[in-house]
Tab-separated table of C-alpha atoms in Angstrom:
chain	number	residue	atom	x	y	z
A	24	MET	CA	32.132	-61.981	-32.981
A	25	GLU	CA	33.003	-61.600	-29.690
A	26	LYS	CA	31.567	-58.412	-29.303
A	27	LEU	CA	28.405	-59.682	-31.362
A	28	ASP	CA	28.210	-61.952	-28.364
A	29	SER	CA	29.051	-59.570	-25.446
A	30	TRP	CA	26.425	-57.393	-26.856
A	31	GLY	CA	23.933	-60.151	-26.166
A	32	ASP	CA	24.867	-61.159	-23.134
A	33	ILE	CA	24.624	-57.998	-22.424
A	34	ALA	CA	21.068	-57.635	-23.213
A	35	LYS	CA	20.534	-61.170	-21.945
A	36	GLU	CA	21.454	-59.693	-18.667
A	37	TYR	CA	19.478	-56.375	-18.812
A	38	GLY	CA	16.339	-57.659	-20.249
A	39	SER	CA	16.044	-59.781	-17.845
A	40	LYS	CA	16.044	-57.376	-15.081
A	41	LEU	CA	13.630	-55.046	-16.801
A	42	ILE	CA	11.480	-57.888	-17.137
A	43	ASP	CA	11.542	-59.160	-13.790
A	44	TYR	CA	11.233	-54.889	-12.679
A	45	LEU	CA	8.649	-54.433	-14.923
A	46	PRO	CA	5.389	-55.569	-12.235
A	47	THR	CA	7.420	-52.499	-10.319
A	48	LEU	CA	7.197	-50.287	-12.769
A	49	VAL	CA	3.848	-50.936	-14.184
A	50	GLY	CA	3.053	-50.464	-9.975
A	51	ALA	CA	4.440	-47.654	-9.854
A	52	ILE	CA	2.477	-46.664	-13.147
A	53	ILE	CA	-0.674	-47.569	-11.857
A	54	LEU	CA	0.516	-45.786	-8.354
A	55	LEU	CA	0.558	-42.786	-9.610
A	56	ILE	CA	-2.498	-42.721	-12.255
A	57	VAL	CA	-5.027	-44.308	-9.368
A	58	GLY	CA	-3.165	-41.554	-7.197
A	59	LEU	CA	-3.851	-38.472	-9.593
A	60	TRP	CA	-7.677	-39.251	-9.865
A	61	VAL	CA	-7.815	-40.008	-5.588
A	62	ILE	CA	-6.649	-36.374	-5.249
A	63	LYS	CA	-8.477	-34.915	-8.258
A	64	LEU	CA	-12.237	-36.215	-6.736
A	65	ILE	CA	-10.508	-35.160	-3.217
A	66	VAL	CA	-9.731	-31.799	-4.448
A	67	LYS	CA	-13.418	-31.802	-5.636
A	68	TYR	CA	-15.587	-32.792	-2.618
A	69	LEU	CA	-13.502	-29.933	-0.935
A	70	LYS	CA	-14.499	-27.326	-3.172
A	71	LYS	CA	-18.137	-28.307	-3.345
A	72	LEU	CA	-17.729	-28.299	0.308
A	73	PHE	CA	-16.767	-24.534	0.513
A	74	GLU	CA	-19.244	-23.644	-2.201
A	75	LYS	CA	-22.165	-24.879	0.627
A	76	LYS	CA	-20.696	-22.658	3.007
A	77	ASP	CA	-20.062	-18.908	3.612
A	78	TYR	CA	-16.546	-18.973	3.778
A	79	ASP	CA	-13.432	-16.315	2.927
A	80	PRO	CA	-12.943	-17.241	-0.601
A	81	THR	CA	-8.960	-16.178	-0.470
A	82	LEU	CA	-9.149	-18.911	2.212
A	83	GLU	CA	-10.521	-21.436	0.029
A	84	GLN	CA	-8.507	-21.289	-2.229
A	85	PHE	CA	-5.499	-21.220	-0.380
A	86	THR	CA	-6.870	-24.489	1.861
A	87	VAL	CA	-8.043	-26.152	-1.935
A	88	ASN	CA	-4.845	-25.421	-3.021
A	89	ALA	CA	-2.298	-26.502	0.092
A	90	ALA	CA	-4.338	-29.758	-0.376
A	91	SER	CA	-3.384	-30.866	-3.918
A	92	TRP	CA	-0.250	-30.154	-3.522
A	93	GLY	CA	0.466	-31.835	-0.263
A	94	LEU	CA	-0.735	-35.174	-1.404
A	95	LYS	CA	1.129	-34.745	-4.619
A	96	ILE	CA	3.971	-34.402	-1.983
A	97	ILE	CA	3.252	-37.542	-0.627
A	98	LEU	CA	1.200	-39.302	-3.688
A	99	PHE	CA	5.032	-38.549	-5.345
A	100	VAL	CA	7.281	-39.822	-2.995
A	101	LEU	CA	4.643	-42.926	-2.789
A	102	VAL	CA	5.651	-43.308	-6.625
A	103	ILE	CA	9.635	-42.876	-5.463
A	104	THR	CA	9.165	-45.566	-2.955
A	105	GLN	CA	7.830	-47.959	-4.921
A	106	LEU	CA	10.329	-47.696	-7.892
A	107	GLY	CA	12.919	-49.272	-5.194
A	108	VAL	CA	14.478	-46.014	-3.701
A	109	GLU	CA	14.614	-45.702	0.089
A	110	SER	CA	12.348	-43.346	1.516
A	111	ALA	CA	14.622	-42.106	3.842
A	112	SER	CA	17.655	-40.832	0.794
A	113	LEU	CA	14.579	-39.306	-0.712
A	114	VAL	CA	13.191	-37.741	2.636
A	115	ALA	CA	16.898	-36.197	3.049
A	116	ALA	CA	17.124	-34.761	-0.562
A	117	ILE	CA	13.739	-33.204	-0.003
A	118	GLY	CA	14.825	-31.636	3.382
A	119	ALA	CA	18.069	-30.311	2.265
A	120	ALA	CA	16.148	-28.884	-0.936
A	121	GLY	CA	13.234	-27.339	1.156
A	122	LEU	CA	16.308	-25.718	4.358
A	123	ALA	CA	18.155	-24.389	0.556
A	124	ILE	CA	15.157	-23.329	-1.196
A	125	GLY	CA	13.476	-21.453	2.159
A	126	LEU	CA	16.667	-19.735	2.805
A	127	ALA	CA	17.253	-18.379	-0.911
A	128	LEU	CA	13.419	-17.174	-0.267
A	129	GLN	CA	12.886	-15.967	3.468
A	130	GLY	CA	10.809	-12.699	2.293
A	131	SER	CA	8.901	-14.242	0.392
A	132	LEU	CA	8.372	-16.856	3.055
A	133	ALA	CA	7.463	-14.303	5.358
A	134	ASN	CA	4.761	-13.135	3.572
A	135	LEU	CA	3.637	-16.733	2.902
A	136	ALA	CA	2.361	-17.143	6.560
A	137	GLY	CA	1.727	-13.075	6.995
A	138	GLY	CA	-0.890	-13.934	4.596
A	139	VAL	CA	-1.667	-17.374	5.962
A	140	LEU	CA	-1.505	-15.829	9.214
A	141	ILE	CA	-3.729	-12.341	8.044
A	142	ILE	CA	-6.439	-15.560	6.037
A	143	VAL	CA	-6.872	-17.799	9.281
A	144	LEU	CA	-7.440	-14.622	11.813
A	145	LYS	CA	-8.886	-12.712	9.421
A	146	PRO	CA	-8.448	-9.132	10.890
A	147	PHE	CA	-10.173	-7.388	8.175
A	148	LYS	CA	-11.957	-9.025	5.012
A	149	VAL	CA	-12.425	-7.867	1.211
A	150	GLY	CA	-14.423	-4.610	1.523
A	151	ASP	CA	-13.407	-3.207	4.748
A	152	TRP	CA	-11.269	-0.175	5.196
A	153	ILE	CA	-8.222	-0.354	7.084
A	154	GLU	CA	-5.281	1.361	8.418
A	155	ALA	CA	-1.933	-0.078	8.698
A	156	GLN	CA	1.688	0.246	7.572
A	157	GLY	CA	1.205	4.483	6.728
A	158	VAL	CA	-1.508	4.069	4.817
A	159	SER	CA	-5.322	3.606	4.389
A	160	GLY	CA	-7.506	2.441	2.346
A	161	SER	CA	-10.264	-0.162	1.066
A	162	VAL	CA	-9.530	-3.929	1.227
A	163	VAL	CA	-9.254	-4.761	-2.543
A	164	GLU	CA	-7.295	-8.511	-2.710
A	165	ILE	CA	-6.239	-10.871	0.335
A	166	SER	CA	-3.585	-12.841	-1.991
A	167	LEU	CA	-1.176	-14.879	0.004
A	168	PHE	CA	2.026	-12.815	-0.863
A	169	TYR	CA	0.586	-8.895	-0.832
A	170	THR	CA	-2.797	-7.368	0.028
A	171	LYS	CA	-4.296	-4.530	-1.727
A	172	LEU	CA	-5.790	-1.715	-1.266
A	173	ASN	CA	-7.823	1.607	-3.185
A	174	THR	CA	-6.837	4.602	-0.772
A	175	PHE	CA	-9.173	7.506	-0.781
A	176	GLY	CA	-7.766	9.112	-3.706
A	177	ASN	CA	-8.463	6.556	-6.045
A	178	GLN	CA	-4.897	4.841	-5.961
A	179	ARG	CA	-3.820	1.245	-5.524
A	180	VAL	CA	-1.115	0.579	-2.536
A	181	VAL	CA	-0.065	-3.230	-2.707
A	182	ILE	CA	1.355	-4.379	0.898
A	183	PRO	CA	3.563	-7.302	1.488
A	184	ASN	CA	1.593	-10.270	3.446
A	185	GLY	CA	5.145	-9.796	6.336
A	186	GLU	CA	4.976	-6.452	7.166
A	187	LEU	CA	1.128	-6.417	7.377
A	188	SER	CA	0.517	-9.350	9.754
A	189	ASN	CA	3.616	-7.836	12.054
A	190	ASP	CA	2.031	-4.018	12.700
A	191	ASN	CA	-0.479	-2.503	14.192
A	192	ILE	CA	-4.392	-2.799	11.412
A	193	THR	CA	-6.825	-0.430	12.287
A	194	ASN	CA	-9.900	-2.184	10.723
A	195	TYR	CA	-12.832	1.213	10.460
A	196	SER	CA	-15.142	-1.596	9.158
A	197	PHE	CA	-15.307	-4.132	11.883
A	198	ASN	CA	-18.589	-3.067	13.352
A	199	ASN	CA	-21.716	-2.215	11.715
A	200	THR	CA	-21.879	1.624	13.232
A	201	ARG	CA	-19.049	4.242	14.161
A	202	LYS	CA	-19.226	6.881	16.774
A	203	GLU	CA	-17.891	10.877	15.942
A	204	ALA	CA	-16.940	13.276	18.240
A	205	LEU	CA	-17.017	16.881	16.462
A	206	THR	CA	-15.733	19.596	18.079
A	207	PHE	CA	-17.433	23.593	17.901
A	208	GLY	CA	-16.560	26.451	19.413
A	209	ILE	CA	-18.429	29.219	21.090
A	210	SER	CA	-17.326	32.603	22.633
A	211	TYR	CA	-17.056	32.753	25.963
A	212	ASP	CA	-19.893	35.771	26.054
A	213	ASP	CA	-22.095	33.872	24.529
A	214	ASP	CA	-24.871	31.674	27.016
A	215	ILE	CA	-23.429	27.747	27.212
A	216	LYS	CA	-26.863	26.659	28.219
A	217	LYS	CA	-28.364	28.373	24.717
A	218	ALA	CA	-25.470	26.894	23.022
A	219	LYS	CA	-25.634	23.019	24.416
A	220	GLU	CA	-29.241	23.379	23.891
A	221	VAL	CA	-29.345	24.132	19.980
A	222	LEU	CA	-26.570	21.264	19.203
A	223	THR	CA	-28.775	18.782	21.642
A	224	ASN	CA	-31.847	19.856	19.332
A	225	MET	CA	-29.984	19.572	16.326
A	226	VAL	CA	-28.438	15.798	16.834
A	227	MET	CA	-32.284	14.067	17.550
A	228	GLU	CA	-33.845	16.026	14.749
A	229	GLN	CA	-31.440	13.610	12.515
A	230	GLU	CA	-32.989	10.228	11.845
A	231	ASN	CA	-29.428	8.628	11.132
A	232	VAL	CA	-27.909	9.899	14.670
A	233	ILE	CA	-28.630	6.060	16.252
A	234	LYS	CA	-30.672	7.124	20.403
A	235	ASP	CA	-29.288	4.340	21.768
A	236	PRO	CA	-26.985	4.776	23.449
A	237	ALA	CA	-27.819	8.099	23.919
A	238	PRO	CA	-25.919	11.336	22.029
A	239	GLN	CA	-23.992	12.955	24.778
A	240	ILE	CA	-23.100	17.288	23.864
A	241	ILE	CA	-20.840	18.058	26.806
A	242	VAL	CA	-18.385	21.423	27.224
A	243	HIS	CA	-14.910	19.726	26.353
A	244	SER	CA	-12.757	22.271	26.578
A	245	LEU	CA	-12.199	25.879	27.465
A	246	GLY	CA	-9.835	27.286	25.444
A	247	ASP	CA	-7.619	29.981	24.530
A	248	ASN	CA	-9.886	31.821	22.666
A	249	SER	CA	-13.326	29.761	22.640
A	250	VAL	CA	-15.598	27.319	25.114
A	251	ASN	CA	-15.384	24.089	23.334
A	252	PHE	CA	-18.644	21.412	22.927
A	253	SER	CA	-17.820	18.157	21.570
A	254	VAL	CA	-20.891	16.715	20.272
A	255	ARG	CA	-20.425	12.962	20.350
A	256	TYR	CA	-23.075	9.942	18.708
A	257	PHE	CA	-23.578	6.788	17.292
A	258	ALA	CA	-24.480	6.361	13.739
A	259	GLU	CA	-24.172	3.226	10.739
A	260	LEU	CA	-21.092	3.078	9.104
A	261	SER	CA	-23.187	3.744	5.877
A	262	VAL	CA	-24.545	7.286	6.624
A	263	PHE	CA	-21.137	7.680	9.510
A	264	TRP	CA	-19.891	10.424	6.792
A	265	ASP	CA	-22.694	11.872	5.189
A	266	LEU	CA	-23.863	12.900	8.454
A	267	HIS	CA	-20.299	13.411	9.682
A	268	TRP	CA	-20.074	16.584	6.440
A	269	TYR	CA	-23.865	17.983	6.980
A	270	MET	CA	-23.239	17.782	11.163
A	271	ILE	CA	-20.070	20.197	10.082
A	272	GLU	CA	-21.657	22.789	8.076
A	273	GLU	CA	-25.382	22.775	10.105
A	274	GLY	CA	-23.955	22.706	13.287
A	275	LYS	CA	-22.514	26.134	12.276
A	276	ILE	CA	-25.231	27.858	10.943
A	277	ARG	CA	-27.696	26.974	13.870
A	278	LEU	CA	-25.308	28.414	16.300
A	279	GLU	CA	-24.658	31.840	14.095
A	280	GLU	CA	-28.673	32.005	13.939
A	281	ALA	CA	-29.040	31.367	17.830
A	282	GLY	CA	-26.848	34.886	17.688
A	283	MET	CA	-23.811	33.115	18.575
A	284	THR	CA	-20.330	34.260	17.526
A	285	ILE	CA	-18.207	31.325	16.331
A	286	PRO	CA	-14.558	32.220	17.664
A	287	TYR	CA	-11.035	32.343	15.981
A	288	PRO	CA	-7.198	32.938	17.405
A	289	GLN	CA	-6.713	37.098	17.789
A	290	ARG	CA	-4.501	39.386	19.247
A	291	ASP	CA	-4.357	42.175	21.022
A	292	VAL	CA	-2.050	44.848	20.102
A	293	TYR	CA	-0.554	48.018	21.629
A	294	LEU	CA	1.207	50.293	20.354
A	295	TYR	CA	3.066	53.016	22.959
A	296	ASP	CA	4.859	56.851	21.667
A	297	GLN	CA	8.494	56.189	22.714
A	298	THR	CA	9.191	59.636	22.605
A	299	LYS	CA	6.390	60.418	25.219
A	300	MET	CA	7.745	57.201	27.516
A	301	LYS	CA	11.607	59.389	26.959
A	302	GLY	CA	10.660	62.825	27.608
A	303	THR	CA	8.935	61.356	31.281
A	304	VAL	CA	11.756	59.112	31.747
A	305	ARG	CA	14.209	62.199	31.544
A	306	GLU	CA	11.412	64.142	33.874
A	307	LYS	CA	11.508	61.650	36.821
A	308	LYS	CA	15.884	61.650	36.153
A	309	ALA	CA	15.652	65.766	36.865
A	310	GLU	CA	13.570	65.519	39.949
């Protein structure tokens, strides 16, 4: 009987405490439900806001996710505080957990920070042709941790954003136009002015060559075996490579048709008759 009485006293004691704590618990639950509903509305509003304007898709996704998780963490702190947990102790616990996670995930956090920098600063975007980390290719995806490229040989390259954001990046697609500099060599015996005229006519006849700024055909250097011309012009990115291959082939054809010689490295070899040379030396000694 004494045990039953003690259990009854305990039930009454904790029951009364539960009744006294019930409004706080109900308030925390209501706060949680209302908070999640408000967060859902805010996230929905952000998505509609991004849809109205032309933002980078990766930046949109990152901003929406960051806002959602940030608001949920704030809501979690508010709910725990509503239940009676001291906010100072909670913040200290979250800080300690964050420090431990940060030390364990240093590399991943570096990639995350690099991804944020790439998304915010936009040194390149999806579809650009870039060169970095010893590889070049077309950007097919920019995530928070990695950037994916397709190379000229159709291989997929995955580069960590931490290393990519701290390296030199060459973006070949940043400008709408690109400058070409082709080299053509002629023999030292050929007419320089005539060769220059042939190359100038070839360049000016091409519709895809931008005429302003004007193309340049200059004597670039006097090589060991040839006089080298540099053919410089601007072209749109969409036709740049087709024009590049065409100009190389057409330049050689036109120079040859104009009677120019396309030089190549060569050596002169002299042969000496050693027996005659020895005889000559002996005759000189006899004298």
